[in-house]
PDB file of C-alpha atoms in Angstrom:
ATOM      1  CA  MET L   1       0.000   0.000   0.000  1.00 53.00           C
ATOM      2  CA  ALA L   2       0.993   3.661  -0.242  1.00 56.00           C
ATOM      3  CA  ASP L   3       3.766   4.848   2.052  1.00 80.00           C
ATOM      4  CA  LYS L   4       1.840   7.195   4.346  1.00 91.00           C
ATOM      5  CA  PRO L   5       2.612   8.399   7.891  1.00 95.00           C
ATOM      6  CA  PHE L   6      -0.213   6.306   9.341  1.00 98.00           C
ATOM      7  CA  GLN L   7      -1.474   2.909   8.297  1.00 98.00           C
ATOM      8  CA  LEU L   8      -4.811   3.367  10.034  1.00 98.00           C
ATOM      9  CA  LEU L   9      -7.141   6.205  11.005  1.00 98.00           C
ATOM     10  CA  ALA L  10      -9.968   5.078  13.306  1.00 98.00           C
ATOM     11  CA  LEU L  11     -13.065   7.227  13.761  1.00 97.00           C
ATOM     12  CA  GLY L  12     -15.450   6.408  16.593  1.00 95.00           C
ATOM     13  CA  ASN L  13     -17.100   7.169  19.893  1.00 92.00           C
ATOM     14  CA  ALA L  14     -14.585   8.037  22.637  1.00 95.00           C
ATOM     15  CA  ILE L  15     -15.995   6.150  25.613  1.00 93.00           C
ATOM     16  CA  VAL L  16     -14.845   5.021  29.034  1.00 88.00           C
ATOM     17  CA  ASP L  17     -15.871   1.394  29.586  1.00 85.00           C
ATOM     18  CA  VAL L  18     -17.262   0.325  32.970  1.00 86.00           C
ATOM     19  CA  LEU L  19     -17.445  -3.472  33.281  1.00 88.00           C
ATOM     20  CA  ALA L  20     -19.066  -5.651  35.934  1.00 92.00           C
ATOM     21  CA  ARG L  21     -19.896  -9.341  36.337  1.00 93.00           C
ATOM     22  CA  VAL L  22     -23.648  -9.878  36.772  1.00 95.00           C
ATOM     23  CA  ASP L  23     -26.062 -12.799  36.632  1.00 95.00           C
ATOM     24  CA  ASN L  24     -28.933 -13.262  34.195  1.00 95.00           C
ATOM     25  CA  ASP L  25     -31.437 -12.121  36.811  1.00 96.00           C
ATOM     26  CA  PHE L  26     -29.719  -8.719  36.902  1.00 96.00           C
ATOM     27  CA  LEU L  27     -30.411  -8.302  33.183  1.00 96.00           C
ATOM     28  CA  ASP L  28     -34.060  -9.308  33.621  1.00 96.00           C
ATOM     29  CA  GLU L  29     -34.562  -7.024  36.611  1.00 95.00           C
ATOM     30  CA  ASN L  30     -33.181  -4.079  34.664  1.00 95.00           C
ATOM     31  CA  GLY L  31     -35.029  -4.789  31.430  1.00 95.00           C
ATOM     32  CA  MET L  32     -31.966  -5.637  29.319  1.00 95.00           C
ATOM     33  CA  THR L  33     -31.745  -7.874  26.264  1.00 94.00           C
ATOM     34  CA  LYS L  34     -28.665 -10.069  26.551  1.00 93.00           C
ATOM     35  CA  GLY L  35     -26.014  -9.270  23.950  1.00 88.00           C
ATOM     36  CA  SER L  36     -27.523  -5.950  22.919  1.00 88.00           C
ATOM     37  CA  MET L  37     -26.298  -2.362  23.065  1.00 83.00           C
ATOM     38  CA  ALA L  38     -28.862   0.166  24.332  1.00 90.00           C
ATOM     39  CA  LEU L  39     -28.451   3.923  24.267  1.00 87.00           C
ATOM     40  CA  ILE L  40     -29.341   5.490  27.619  1.00 94.00           C
ATOM     41  CA  ASP L  41     -29.542   8.977  29.100  1.00 92.00           C
ATOM     42  CA  GLY L  42     -27.522  10.396  31.974  1.00 84.00           C
ATOM     43  CA  GLY L  43     -30.104   9.494  34.616  1.00 88.00           C
ATOM     44  CA  ARG L  44     -30.280   5.848  33.545  1.00 94.00           C
ATOM     45  CA  ALA L  45     -26.469   5.749  33.438  1.00 88.00           C
ATOM     46  CA  GLU L  46     -26.248   6.902  37.054  1.00 83.00           C
ATOM     47  CA  GLN L  47     -28.944   4.433  38.197  1.00 93.00           C
ATOM     48  CA  LEU L  48     -27.259   1.442  36.540  1.00 93.00           C
ATOM     49  CA  TYR L  49     -23.784   2.450  37.657  1.00 87.00           C
ATOM     50  CA  GLY L  50     -24.988   2.547  41.258  1.00 89.00           C
ATOM     51  CA  SER L  51     -26.341  -1.006  41.046  1.00 94.00           C
ATOM     52  CA  MET L  52     -23.426  -2.696  39.243  1.00 94.00           C
ATOM     53  CA  GLY L  53     -21.276  -3.392  42.295  1.00 91.00           C
ATOM     54  CA  GLU L  54     -17.546  -3.868  41.759  1.00 92.00           C
ATOM     55  CA  THR L  55     -16.423  -2.541  38.380  1.00 88.00           C
ATOM     56  CA  VAL L  56     -13.384  -2.352  36.108  1.00 82.00           C
ATOM     57  CA  GLU L  57     -12.991   0.980  34.295  1.00 81.00           C
ATOM     58  CA  CYS L  58     -10.854   1.722  31.237  1.00 81.00           C
ATOM     59  CA  SER L  59     -10.927   3.807  28.092  1.00 80.00           C
ATOM     60  CA  GLY L  60     -12.873   2.164  25.320  1.00 86.00           C
ATOM     61  CA  GLY L  61     -15.239   2.526  22.420  1.00 89.00           C
ATOM     62  CA  SER L  62     -15.277   0.113  19.493  1.00 92.00           C
ATOM     63  CA  ALA L  63     -12.998   1.935  17.046  1.00 96.00           C
ATOM     64  CA  ALA L  64     -10.740   3.096  19.893  1.00 96.00           C
ATOM     65  CA  ASN L  65     -10.306  -0.545  20.954  1.00 94.00           C
ATOM     66  CA  THR L  66      -9.331  -1.424  17.395  1.00 97.00           C
ATOM     67  CA  ALA L  67      -6.863   1.468  17.315  1.00 97.00           C
ATOM     68  CA  ALA L  68      -5.345   0.299  20.611  1.00 96.00           C
ATOM     69  CA  GLY L  69      -4.975  -3.257  19.312  1.00 97.00           C
ATOM     70  CA  PHE L  70      -3.426  -2.014  16.068  1.00 98.00           C
ATOM     71  CA  ALA L  71      -0.890   0.031  18.055  1.00 98.00           C
ATOM     72  CA  ALA L  72      -0.125  -2.954  20.297  1.00 97.00           C
ATOM     73  CA  LEU L  73       0.829  -4.913  17.191  1.00 98.00           C
ATOM     74  CA  GLY L  74       3.267  -2.152  16.262  1.00 98.00           C
ATOM     75  CA  GLY L  75       1.093  -0.373  13.705  1.00 98.00           C
ATOM     76  CA  LYS L  76       0.981   3.378  13.120  1.00 98.00           C
ATOM     77  CA  VAL L  77      -2.505   4.581  13.995  1.00 98.00           C
ATOM     78  CA  GLN L  78      -4.430   7.722  14.855  1.00 98.00           C
ATOM     79  CA  PHE L  79      -7.891   8.112  16.391  1.00 98.00           C
ATOM     80  CA  ILE L  80     -10.595  10.763  16.066  1.00 97.00           C
ATOM     81  CA  GLY L  81     -13.256  10.951  18.790  1.00 96.00           C
ATOM     82  CA  ARG L  82     -14.707  13.574  21.144  1.00 95.00           C
ATOM     83  CA  VAL L  83     -14.413  13.732  24.952  1.00 95.00           C
ATOM     84  CA  ARG L  84     -15.161  16.476  27.498  1.00 94.00           C
ATOM     85  CA  ASN L  85     -12.449  18.246  29.537  1.00 95.00           C
ATOM     86  CA  ASP L  86     -13.476  16.368  32.690  1.00 89.00           C
ATOM     87  CA  PRO L  87     -11.816  13.619  34.774  1.00 81.00           C
ATOM     88  CA  LEU L  88     -13.077  10.783  32.562  1.00 83.00           C
ATOM     89  CA  GLY L  89     -11.951  12.704  29.486  1.00 91.00           C
ATOM     90  CA  GLU L  90      -8.484  13.074  30.983  1.00 91.00           C
ATOM     91  CA  VAL L  91      -8.397   9.333  31.672  1.00 84.00           C
ATOM     92  CA  PHE L  92      -9.337   8.565  28.082  1.00 92.00           C
ATOM     93  CA  ILE L  93      -6.733  10.921  26.590  1.00 94.00           C
ATOM     94  CA  ARG L  94      -3.916   9.744  28.847  1.00 91.00           C
ATOM     95  CA  ASP L  95      -4.754   6.086  28.320  1.00 90.00           C
ATOM     96  CA  ILE L  96      -5.099   6.030  24.544  1.00 93.00           C
ATOM     97  CA  ARG L  97      -1.954   8.081  24.032  1.00 95.00           C
ATOM     98  CA  GLY L  98      -0.108   5.829  26.449  1.00 93.00           C
ATOM     99  CA  LEU L  99      -1.015   2.871  24.246  1.00 93.00           C
ATOM    100  CA  GLY L 100       0.765   4.462  21.303  1.00 95.00           C
ATOM    101  CA  VAL L 101      -2.265   5.848  19.473  1.00 97.00           C
ATOM    102  CA  HIS L 102      -1.929   9.346  18.006  1.00 97.00           C
ATOM    103  CA  TYR L 103      -4.886  11.344  19.382  1.00 97.00           C
ATOM    104  CA  ASP L 104      -5.314  15.103  19.223  1.00 94.00           C
ATOM    105  CA  THR L 105      -9.072  15.785  18.918  1.00 94.00           C
ATOM    106  CA  PRO L 106      -9.609  18.865  21.152  1.00 93.00           C
ATOM    107  CA  PRO L 107     -11.828  18.073  24.185  1.00 95.00           C
ATOM    108  CA  ALA L 108     -15.127  19.917  24.513  1.00 94.00           C
ATOM    109  CA  THR L 109     -15.122  22.705  27.093  1.00 95.00           C
ATOM    110  CA  ASP L 110     -18.871  22.626  27.750  1.00 93.00           C
ATOM    111  CA  GLY L 111     -21.889  20.433  27.161  1.00 91.00           C
ATOM    112  CA  PRO L 112     -22.342  16.754  28.110  1.00 89.00           C
ATOM    113  CA  SER L 113     -19.730  14.865  30.111  1.00 88.00           C
ATOM    114  CA  THR L 114     -17.426  12.229  28.635  1.00 91.00           C
ATOM    115  CA  ALA L 115     -19.264   9.159  27.358  1.00 93.00           C
ATOM    116  CA  ARG L 116     -19.296   5.882  29.243  1.00 90.00           C
ATOM    117  CA  CYS L 117     -20.432   2.342  28.373  1.00 90.00           C
ATOM    118  CA  LEU L 118     -21.785   0.195  31.210  1.00 93.00           C
ATOM    119  CA  ILE L 119     -21.005  -3.408  30.272  1.00 91.00           C
ATOM    120  CA  MET L 120     -22.690  -6.312  32.045  1.00 94.00           C
ATOM    121  CA  VAL L 121     -20.782  -9.584  31.684  1.00 91.00           C
ATOM    122  CA  THR L 122     -22.879 -12.685  32.420  1.00 94.00           C
ATOM    123  CA  PRO L 123     -21.463 -16.126  33.368  1.00 93.00           C
ATOM    124  CA  ASP L 124     -21.658 -17.283  29.716  1.00 92.00           C
ATOM    125  CA  ALA L 125     -19.185 -14.450  28.849  1.00 87.00           C
ATOM    126  CA  GLN L 126     -21.782 -12.528  26.866  1.00 89.00           C
ATOM    127  CA  ARG L 127     -21.711  -8.750  27.252  1.00 86.00           C
ATOM    128  CA  THR L 128     -24.754  -6.506  27.404  1.00 94.00           C
ATOM    129  CA  MET L 129     -24.010  -2.837  26.945  1.00 90.00           C
ATOM    130  CA  ASN L 130     -25.754   0.342  28.061  1.00 94.00           C
ATOM    131  CA  THR L 131     -24.137   3.382  26.527  1.00 89.00           C
ATOM    132  CA  TYR L 132     -24.402   7.023  27.541  1.00 93.00           C
ATOM    133  CA  LEU L 133     -22.918   8.821  24.554  1.00 90.00           C
ATOM    134  CA  GLY L 134     -22.325  12.121  26.344  1.00 92.00           C
ATOM    135  CA  ALA L 135     -19.715  14.319  24.680  1.00 93.00           C
ATOM    136  CA  SER L 136     -19.066  11.808  21.906  1.00 92.00           C
ATOM    137  CA  ILE L 137     -22.287  12.874  20.142  1.00 86.00           C
ATOM    138  CA  ASP L 138     -20.694  16.251  19.439  1.00 90.00           C
ATOM    139  CA  LEU L 139     -18.244  14.698  16.973  1.00 93.00           C
ATOM    140  CA  SER L 140     -18.709  16.701  13.780  1.00 94.00           C
ATOM    141  CA  PRO L 141     -17.271  17.080  10.280  1.00 97.00           C
ATOM    142  CA  ASP L 142     -15.035  19.848  11.655  1.00 95.00           C
ATOM    143  CA  ASP L 143     -13.183  17.185  13.676  1.00 95.00           C
ATOM    144  CA  VAL L 144     -12.254  15.322  10.487  1.00 97.00           C
ATOM    145  CA  GLU L 145      -9.232  17.158   9.148  1.00 95.00           C
ATOM    146  CA  PRO L 146      -8.501  16.447   5.459  1.00 97.00           C
ATOM    147  CA  ALA L 147      -4.774  16.218   6.186  1.00 96.00           C
ATOM    148  CA  ALA L 148      -5.353  13.559   8.861  1.00 96.00           C
ATOM    149  CA  VAL L 149      -7.398  11.376   6.496  1.00 97.00           C
ATOM    150  CA  ALA L 150      -4.909  11.839   3.649  1.00 97.00           C
ATOM    151  CA  GLN L 151      -2.114  10.612   5.935  1.00 96.00           C
ATOM    152  CA  ALA L 152      -3.760   7.206   6.480  1.00 98.00           C
ATOM    153  CA  GLU L 153      -3.738   4.164   4.227  1.00 98.00           C
ATOM    154  CA  ILE L 154      -7.008   2.874   5.726  1.00 98.00           C
ATOM    155  CA  THR L 155      -9.840   4.851   7.315  1.00 98.00           C
ATOM    156  CA  TYR L 156     -11.857   2.695   9.727  1.00 98.00           C
ATOM    157  CA  LEU L 157     -15.360   3.663  10.889  1.00 98.00           C
ATOM    158  CA  GLU L 158     -17.666   2.218  13.536  1.00 95.00           C
ATOM    159  CA  GLY L 159     -21.346   1.782  12.717  1.00 95.00           C
ATOM    160  CA  TYR L 160     -22.424   3.081  16.124  1.00 90.00           C
ATOM    161  CA  LEU L 161     -21.545   6.610  14.968  1.00 91.00           C
ATOM    162  CA  TRP L 162     -24.398   6.506  12.474  1.00 93.00           C
ATOM    163  CA  ASP L 163     -26.884   7.090  15.308  1.00 88.00           C
ATOM    164  CA  GLN L 164     -25.883  10.769  15.515  1.00 87.00           C
ATOM    165  CA  PRO L 165     -26.569  13.189  12.607  1.00 91.00           C
ATOM    166  CA  GLN L 166     -23.362  15.213  13.054  1.00 92.00           C
ATOM    167  CA  ALA L 167     -21.253  12.083  13.410  1.00 92.00           C
ATOM    168  CA  LYS L 168     -22.948  10.631  10.339  1.00 94.00           C
ATOM    169  CA  ASP L 169     -21.838  13.674   8.376  1.00 96.00           C
ATOM    170  CA  ALA L 170     -18.329  13.262   9.801  1.00 96.00           C
ATOM    171  CA  MET L 171     -18.272   9.652   8.565  1.00 97.00           C
ATOM    172  CA  ARG L 172     -19.422  10.659   5.101  1.00 97.00           C
ATOM    173  CA  LYS L 173     -16.695  13.310   4.966  1.00 98.00           C
ATOM    174  CA  ALA L 174     -14.045  10.818   6.096  1.00 98.00           C
ATOM    175  CA  MET L 175     -15.099   8.277   3.457  1.00 98.00           C
ATOM    176  CA  ARG L 176     -14.991  10.866   0.695  1.00 98.00           C
ATOM    177  CA  LEU L 177     -11.614  12.231   1.770  1.00 98.00           C
ATOM    178  CA  ALA L 178     -10.134   8.747   2.107  1.00 98.00           C
ATOM    179  CA  HIS L 179     -11.089   7.728  -1.402  1.00 98.00           C
ATOM    180  CA  ASP L 180      -9.984  11.085  -2.824  1.00 97.00           C
ATOM    181  CA  ALA L 181      -6.554  10.480  -1.246  1.00 96.00           C
ATOM    182  CA  GLY L 182      -6.305   6.957  -2.673  1.00 96.00           C
ATOM    183  CA  GLY L 183      -6.970   5.213   0.646  1.00 97.00           C
ATOM    184  CA  LYS L 184      -9.251   2.348   1.613  1.00 97.00           C
ATOM    185  CA  VAL L 185     -12.427   2.679   3.668  1.00 98.00           C
ATOM    186  CA  ALA L 186     -13.243  -0.007   6.231  1.00 98.00           C
ATOM    187  CA  MET L 187     -16.335  -0.146   8.435  1.00 98.00           C
ATOM    188  CA  THR L 188     -17.754  -2.362  11.155  1.00 98.00           C
ATOM    189  CA  LEU L 189     -21.530  -2.772  11.426  1.00 96.00           C
ATOM    190  CA  SER L 190     -21.056  -2.734  15.226  1.00 91.00           C
ATOM    191  CA  ASP L 191     -24.304  -4.334  16.427  1.00 89.00           C
ATOM    192  CA  SER L 192     -27.335  -6.089  14.913  1.00 91.00           C
ATOM    193  CA  PHE L 193     -29.658  -3.606  16.645  1.00 88.00           C
ATOM    194  CA  CYS L 194     -27.654  -0.803  15.050  1.00 92.00           C
ATOM    195  CA  VAL L 195     -28.153  -2.503  11.684  1.00 95.00           C
ATOM    196  CA  ASP L 196     -31.898  -2.746  12.369  1.00 95.00           C
ATOM    197  CA  ARG L 197     -32.010   1.019  12.913  1.00 94.00           C
ATOM    198  CA  HIS L 198     -30.100   1.929   9.756  1.00 96.00           C
ATOM    199  CA  ARG L 199     -30.470  -1.025   7.403  1.00 96.00           C
ATOM    200  CA  ALA L 200     -31.234   0.866   4.192  1.00 97.00           C
ATOM    201  CA  GLU L 201     -28.452   3.389   4.714  1.00 97.00           C
ATOM    202  CA  PHE L 202     -25.955   0.695   5.704  1.00 97.00           C
ATOM    203  CA  ARG L 203     -26.785  -1.268   2.565  1.00 96.00           C
ATOM    204  CA  HIS L 204     -26.133   1.846   0.490  1.00 96.00           C
ATOM    205  CA  LEU L 205     -22.779   2.341   2.212  1.00 96.00           C
ATOM    206  CA  VAL L 206     -21.822  -1.289   1.611  1.00 95.00           C
ATOM    207  CA  GLU L 207     -22.767  -1.105  -2.048  1.00 94.00           C
ATOM    208  CA  HIS L 208     -21.126   2.232  -2.846  1.00 95.00           C
ATOM    209  CA  HIS L 209     -18.626   3.440  -0.244  1.00 96.00           C
ATOM    210  CA  ILE L 210     -17.053   0.586   1.759  1.00 97.00           C
ATOM    211  CA  ASP L 211     -13.998  -1.375   0.617  1.00 97.00           C
ATOM    212  CA  ILE L 212     -13.589  -3.624   3.672  1.00 98.00           C
ATOM    213  CA  LEU L 213     -16.641  -4.638   5.713  1.00 98.00           C
ATOM    214  CA  PHE L 214     -16.527  -6.181   9.189  1.00 98.00           C
ATOM    215  CA  ALA L 215     -19.638  -7.874  10.604  1.00 97.00           C
ATOM    216  CA  ASN L 216     -20.529 -10.749  12.882  1.00 96.00           C
ATOM    217  CA  GLU L 217     -23.038 -13.392  11.888  1.00 96.00           C
ATOM    218  CA  ALA L 218     -26.043 -11.672  13.484  1.00 95.00           C
ATOM    219  CA  GLU L 219     -25.175  -8.331  11.896  1.00 96.00           C
ATOM    220  CA  ILE L 220     -24.713  -9.609   8.347  1.00 97.00           C
ATOM    221  CA  LYS L 221     -27.954 -11.617   8.544  1.00 96.00           C
ATOM    222  CA  SER L 222     -29.777  -8.531   9.813  1.00 96.00           C
ATOM    223  CA  LEU L 223     -28.312  -6.399   7.015  1.00 96.00           C
ATOM    224  CA  PHE L 224     -29.771  -8.691   4.340  1.00 95.00           C
ATOM    225  CA  GLU L 225     -32.870  -9.691   6.324  1.00 96.00           C
ATOM    226  CA  THR L 226     -32.261 -13.427   6.296  1.00 96.00           C
ATOM    227  CA  GLN L 227     -31.890 -16.145   8.911  1.00 96.00           C
ATOM    228  CA  ASP L 228     -29.447 -18.047   6.681  1.00 96.00           C
ATOM    229  CA  PHE L 229     -25.754 -17.131   6.967  1.00 96.00           C
ATOM    230  CA  ASP L 230     -24.856 -18.587   3.559  1.00 93.00           C
ATOM    231  CA  GLU L 231     -27.557 -16.498   1.903  1.00 94.00           C
ATOM    232  CA  ALA L 232     -26.228 -13.343   3.579  1.00 94.00           C
ATOM    233  CA  LEU L 233     -22.715 -14.304   2.478  1.00 92.00           C
ATOM    234  CA  GLN L 234     -23.851 -14.529  -1.149  1.00 90.00           C
ATOM    235  CA  HIS L 235     -25.456 -11.083  -0.934  1.00 91.00           C
ATOM    236  CA  VAL L 236     -22.412  -9.307   0.465  1.00 93.00           C
ATOM    237  CA  HIS L 237     -20.055 -11.101  -1.926  1.00 85.00           C
ATOM    238  CA  HIS L 238     -21.156  -8.807  -4.764  1.00 82.00           C
ATOM    239  CA  HIS L 239     -20.845  -5.478  -2.958  1.00 88.00           C
ATOM    240  CA  VAL L 240     -17.439  -5.053  -1.289  1.00 92.00           C
ATOM    241  CA  ASP L 241     -13.836  -5.867  -2.129  1.00 93.00           C
ATOM    242  CA  ILE L 242     -13.385  -7.669   1.187  1.00 97.00           C
ATOM    243  CA  ALA L 243     -15.982  -8.907   3.679  1.00 97.00           C
ATOM    244  CA  VAL L 244     -14.778 -10.172   7.055  1.00 98.00           C
ATOM    245  CA  LEU L 245     -17.508 -12.129   8.828  1.00 98.00           C
ATOM    246  CA  THR L 246     -16.896 -13.416  12.345  1.00 97.00           C
ATOM    247  CA  ARG L 247     -18.848 -16.355  13.802  1.00 95.00           C
ATOM    248  CA  SER L 248     -17.654 -16.720  17.420  1.00 91.00           C
ATOM    249  CA  GLU L 249     -16.622 -20.326  18.118  1.00 91.00           C
ATOM    250  CA  LYS L 250     -17.190 -21.186  14.434  1.00 94.00           C
ATOM    251  CA  GLY L 251     -14.282 -18.965  13.450  1.00 95.00           C
ATOM    252  CA  SER L 252     -14.599 -16.505  10.598  1.00 97.00           C
ATOM    253  CA  VAL L 253     -15.232 -16.289   6.880  1.00 97.00           C
ATOM    254  CA  ILE L 254     -13.348 -13.884   4.629  1.00 98.00           C
ATOM    255  CA  LEU L 255     -14.515 -13.020   1.127  1.00 97.00           C
ATOM    256  CA  ALA L 256     -11.601 -11.606  -0.855  1.00 95.00           C
ATOM    257  CA  ASP L 257     -10.167 -11.821  -4.359  1.00 87.00           C
ATOM    258  CA  GLY L 258     -13.224 -13.725  -5.537  1.00 87.00           C
ATOM    259  CA  ALA L 259     -12.602 -16.530  -3.058  1.00 93.00           C
ATOM    260  CA  VAL L 260     -14.039 -17.694   0.260  1.00 95.00           C
ATOM    261  CA  HIS L 261     -11.498 -18.211   3.044  1.00 96.00           C
ATOM    262  CA  ILE L 262     -12.489 -20.179   6.156  1.00 97.00           C
ATOM    263  CA  ILE L 263     -10.555 -19.346   9.329  1.00 96.00           C
ATOM    264  CA  ASP L 264     -10.847 -21.619  12.358  1.00 95.00           C
ATOM    265  CA  ALA L 265     -11.290 -20.142  15.820  1.00 93.00           C
ATOM    266  CA  ILE L 266      -8.332 -20.464  18.173  1.00 94.00           C
ATOM    267  CA  ALA L 267      -8.719 -23.690  20.153  1.00 92.00           C
ATOM    268  CA  ASP L 268      -8.734 -24.154  23.933  1.00 92.00           C
ATOM    269  CA  VAL L 269      -9.460 -20.551  24.902  1.00 93.00           C
ATOM    270  CA  ASN L 270     -10.978 -19.984  28.341  1.00 91.00           C
ATOM    271  CA  VAL L 271     -13.675 -17.459  27.456  1.00 91.00           C
ATOM    272  CA  ILE L 272     -14.163 -14.945  30.276  1.00 88.00           C
ATOM    273  CA  ASP L 273     -15.577 -11.850  28.555  1.00 83.00           C
ATOM    274  CA  THR L 274     -16.367 -11.341  24.857  1.00 84.00           C
ATOM    275  CA  THR L 275     -16.145  -7.543  25.151  1.00 81.00           C
ATOM    276  CA  GLY L 276     -13.842  -6.236  22.427  1.00 88.00           C
ATOM    277  CA  ALA L 277     -13.562  -9.541  20.534  1.00 93.00           C
ATOM    278  CA  GLY L 278     -14.712  -8.071  17.226  1.00 95.00           C
ATOM    279  CA  ASP L 279     -12.683  -4.915  17.794  1.00 96.00           C
ATOM    280  CA  LEU L 280      -9.451  -6.837  18.325  1.00 97.00           C
ATOM    281  CA  TYR L 281     -10.177  -9.176  15.435  1.00 98.00           C
ATOM    282  CA  ALA L 282     -10.471  -6.081  13.241  1.00 98.00           C
ATOM    283  CA  ALA L 283      -7.185  -4.755  14.640  1.00 98.00           C
ATOM    284  CA  GLY L 284      -5.363  -7.941  13.721  1.00 98.00           C
ATOM    285  CA  PHE L 285      -6.938  -8.237  10.298  1.00 98.00           C
ATOM    286  CA  LEU L 286      -6.259  -4.608   9.401  1.00 98.00           C
ATOM    287  CA  TYR L 287      -2.667  -4.837  10.598  1.00 98.00           C
ATOM    288  CA  GLY L 288      -2.160  -7.841   8.344  1.00 98.00           C
ATOM    289  CA  PHE L 289      -3.875  -6.137   5.419  1.00 98.00           C
ATOM    290  CA  ALA L 290      -1.764  -2.994   5.838  1.00 97.00           C
ATOM    291  CA  HIS L 291       1.373  -5.151   5.767  1.00 97.00           C
ATOM    292  CA  GLY L 292       0.439  -7.156   2.694  1.00 96.00           C
ATOM    293  CA  PHE L 293      -0.531 -10.436   4.390  1.00 97.00           C
ATOM    294  CA  ASP L 294      -2.741 -12.843   2.446  1.00 97.00           C
ATOM    295  CA  PRO L 295      -6.389 -13.175   3.609  1.00 97.00           C
ATOM    296  CA  HIS L 296      -5.704 -16.339   5.630  1.00 96.00           C
ATOM    297  CA  ALA L 297      -2.847 -14.728   7.543  1.00 97.00           C
ATOM    298  CA  CYS L 298      -4.958 -11.593   8.153  1.00 98.00           C
ATOM    299  CA  GLY L 299      -7.755 -13.739   9.531  1.00 98.00           C
ATOM    300  CA  ARG L 300      -5.458 -15.827  11.691  1.00 97.00           C
ATOM    301  CA  LEU L 301      -3.910 -12.707  13.202  1.00 98.00           C
ATOM    302  CA  GLY L 302      -7.389 -11.340  13.893  1.00 98.00           C
ATOM    303  CA  SER L 303      -8.362 -14.626  15.540  1.00 97.00           C
ATOM    304  CA  HIS L 304      -5.300 -14.660  17.788  1.00 97.00           C
ATOM    305  CA  CYS L 305      -5.931 -11.069  18.904  1.00 97.00           C
ATOM    306  CA  ALA L 306      -9.610 -11.796  19.604  1.00 97.00           C
ATOM    307  CA  ALA L 307      -8.714 -14.955  21.529  1.00 96.00           C
ATOM    308  CA  GLU L 308      -6.402 -12.976  23.797  1.00 97.00           C
ATOM    309  CA  VAL L 309      -8.978 -10.331  24.651  1.00 95.00           C
ATOM    310  CA  ILE L 310     -11.799 -12.790  25.444  1.00 94.00           C
ATOM    311  CA  SER L 311      -9.571 -14.621  27.945  1.00 94.00           C
ATOM    312  CA  HIS L 312      -9.943 -11.856  30.551  1.00 88.00           C
ATOM    313  CA  ILE L 313     -12.234  -9.028  31.646  1.00 80.00           C
ATOM    314  CA  GLY L 314     -11.994  -5.871  29.557  1.00 78.00           C
ATOM    315  CA  PRO L 315     -11.646  -4.875  25.891  1.00 82.00           C
ATOM    316  CA  ARG L 316      -7.893  -4.261  25.777  1.00 84.00           C
ATOM    317  CA  PRO L 317      -5.134  -6.895  25.478  1.00 90.00           C
ATOM    318  CA  GLN L 318      -3.266  -7.834  28.635  1.00 89.00           C
ATOM    319  CA  LYS L 319      -0.540  -9.828  26.890  1.00 93.00           C
ATOM    320  CA  PRO L 320       1.781  -8.649  24.076  1.00 95.00           C
ATOM    321  CA  LEU L 321       0.176  -9.064  20.650  1.00 97.00           C
ATOM    322  CA  LYS L 322       3.309  -8.871  18.497  1.00 97.00           C
ATOM    323  CA  PRO L 323       4.204 -12.594  18.949  1.00 97.00           C
ATOM    324  CA  PHE L 324       0.912 -13.432  17.221  1.00 97.00           C
ATOM    325  CA  ILE L 325       2.224 -11.946  13.972  1.00 97.00           C
ATOM    326  CA  ASP L 326       4.673 -14.780  13.433  1.00 96.00           C
ATOM    327  CA  LEU L 327       2.056 -17.343  14.461  1.00 94.00           C
ATOM    328  CA  ALA L 328      -0.362 -15.947  11.883  1.00 96.00           C
ATOM    329  CA  LEU L 329       2.229 -16.051   9.134  1.00 95.00           C
ATOM    330  CA  GLN L 330       3.211 -19.623   9.993  1.00 91.00           C
ATOM    331  CA  GLY L 331      -0.350 -20.851   9.526  1.00 72.00           C
TER     332      GLY L 331
END
């Protein structure tokens, strides 16, 4: 790919993750659908936070997690996302920069506080998310500097941003600038409920603006309104250069170069928390793609990164990811 200062530019919600272990009854008592992501207001955020018990808190957000994983692999990456100049905003800025991600979006000086995602992890390792978007909803086209996009080989977007009109415009601007500069546009569908909300627009993006699509099985089936994974696979095959479809313990399927590549899941992983699995898979795949790996090696690297993050609580790797590069290349 082109020799640019950054291999990846990630655009997403800048969120502080708050994780807690809960049982299924907790979800029922609080009216949550397991595995979903619900948008909540400040009052609901405070009520849930007070009932979660012991928590783990760290900077997060889907695209930010991918950026962090990409940096952990040794990639050159920058992130665009909005926080407030408050304590949580300071935590986010310090943390993401400390991970090696270039981040210089100015924090808001007024308005809503920094966003947070309350993540309930049940004994089956599924995560149910309640997100207060706070300051992140103020992300606008003005935050997307043409020079920043032109400096990146790949611009990566999270589907969650599409819920906010200003952020939607920022995504459209980033896609246009990326293609004008000869870069690739990658996007994750983020969540099947998100797809339900924006199906027609997401289909248009997939057909006309996205080069590399990331989706899990539920998301891709929702996008094409089918209960059959193979049928959804046939639909997407005609619309994007590369489709990366993850299937949890079934591994992943990559459509690229006119071929279907089947990638096995990593065996013997003790699954503790699936938070960030898709984000870290994307980090590994995109790192491989940026470095000219073949689709199988890209998928294997994504699988190794995802396997690491689901082996513990939290969406960020706790072990070095660089050793996985050689493992992915070895097959």
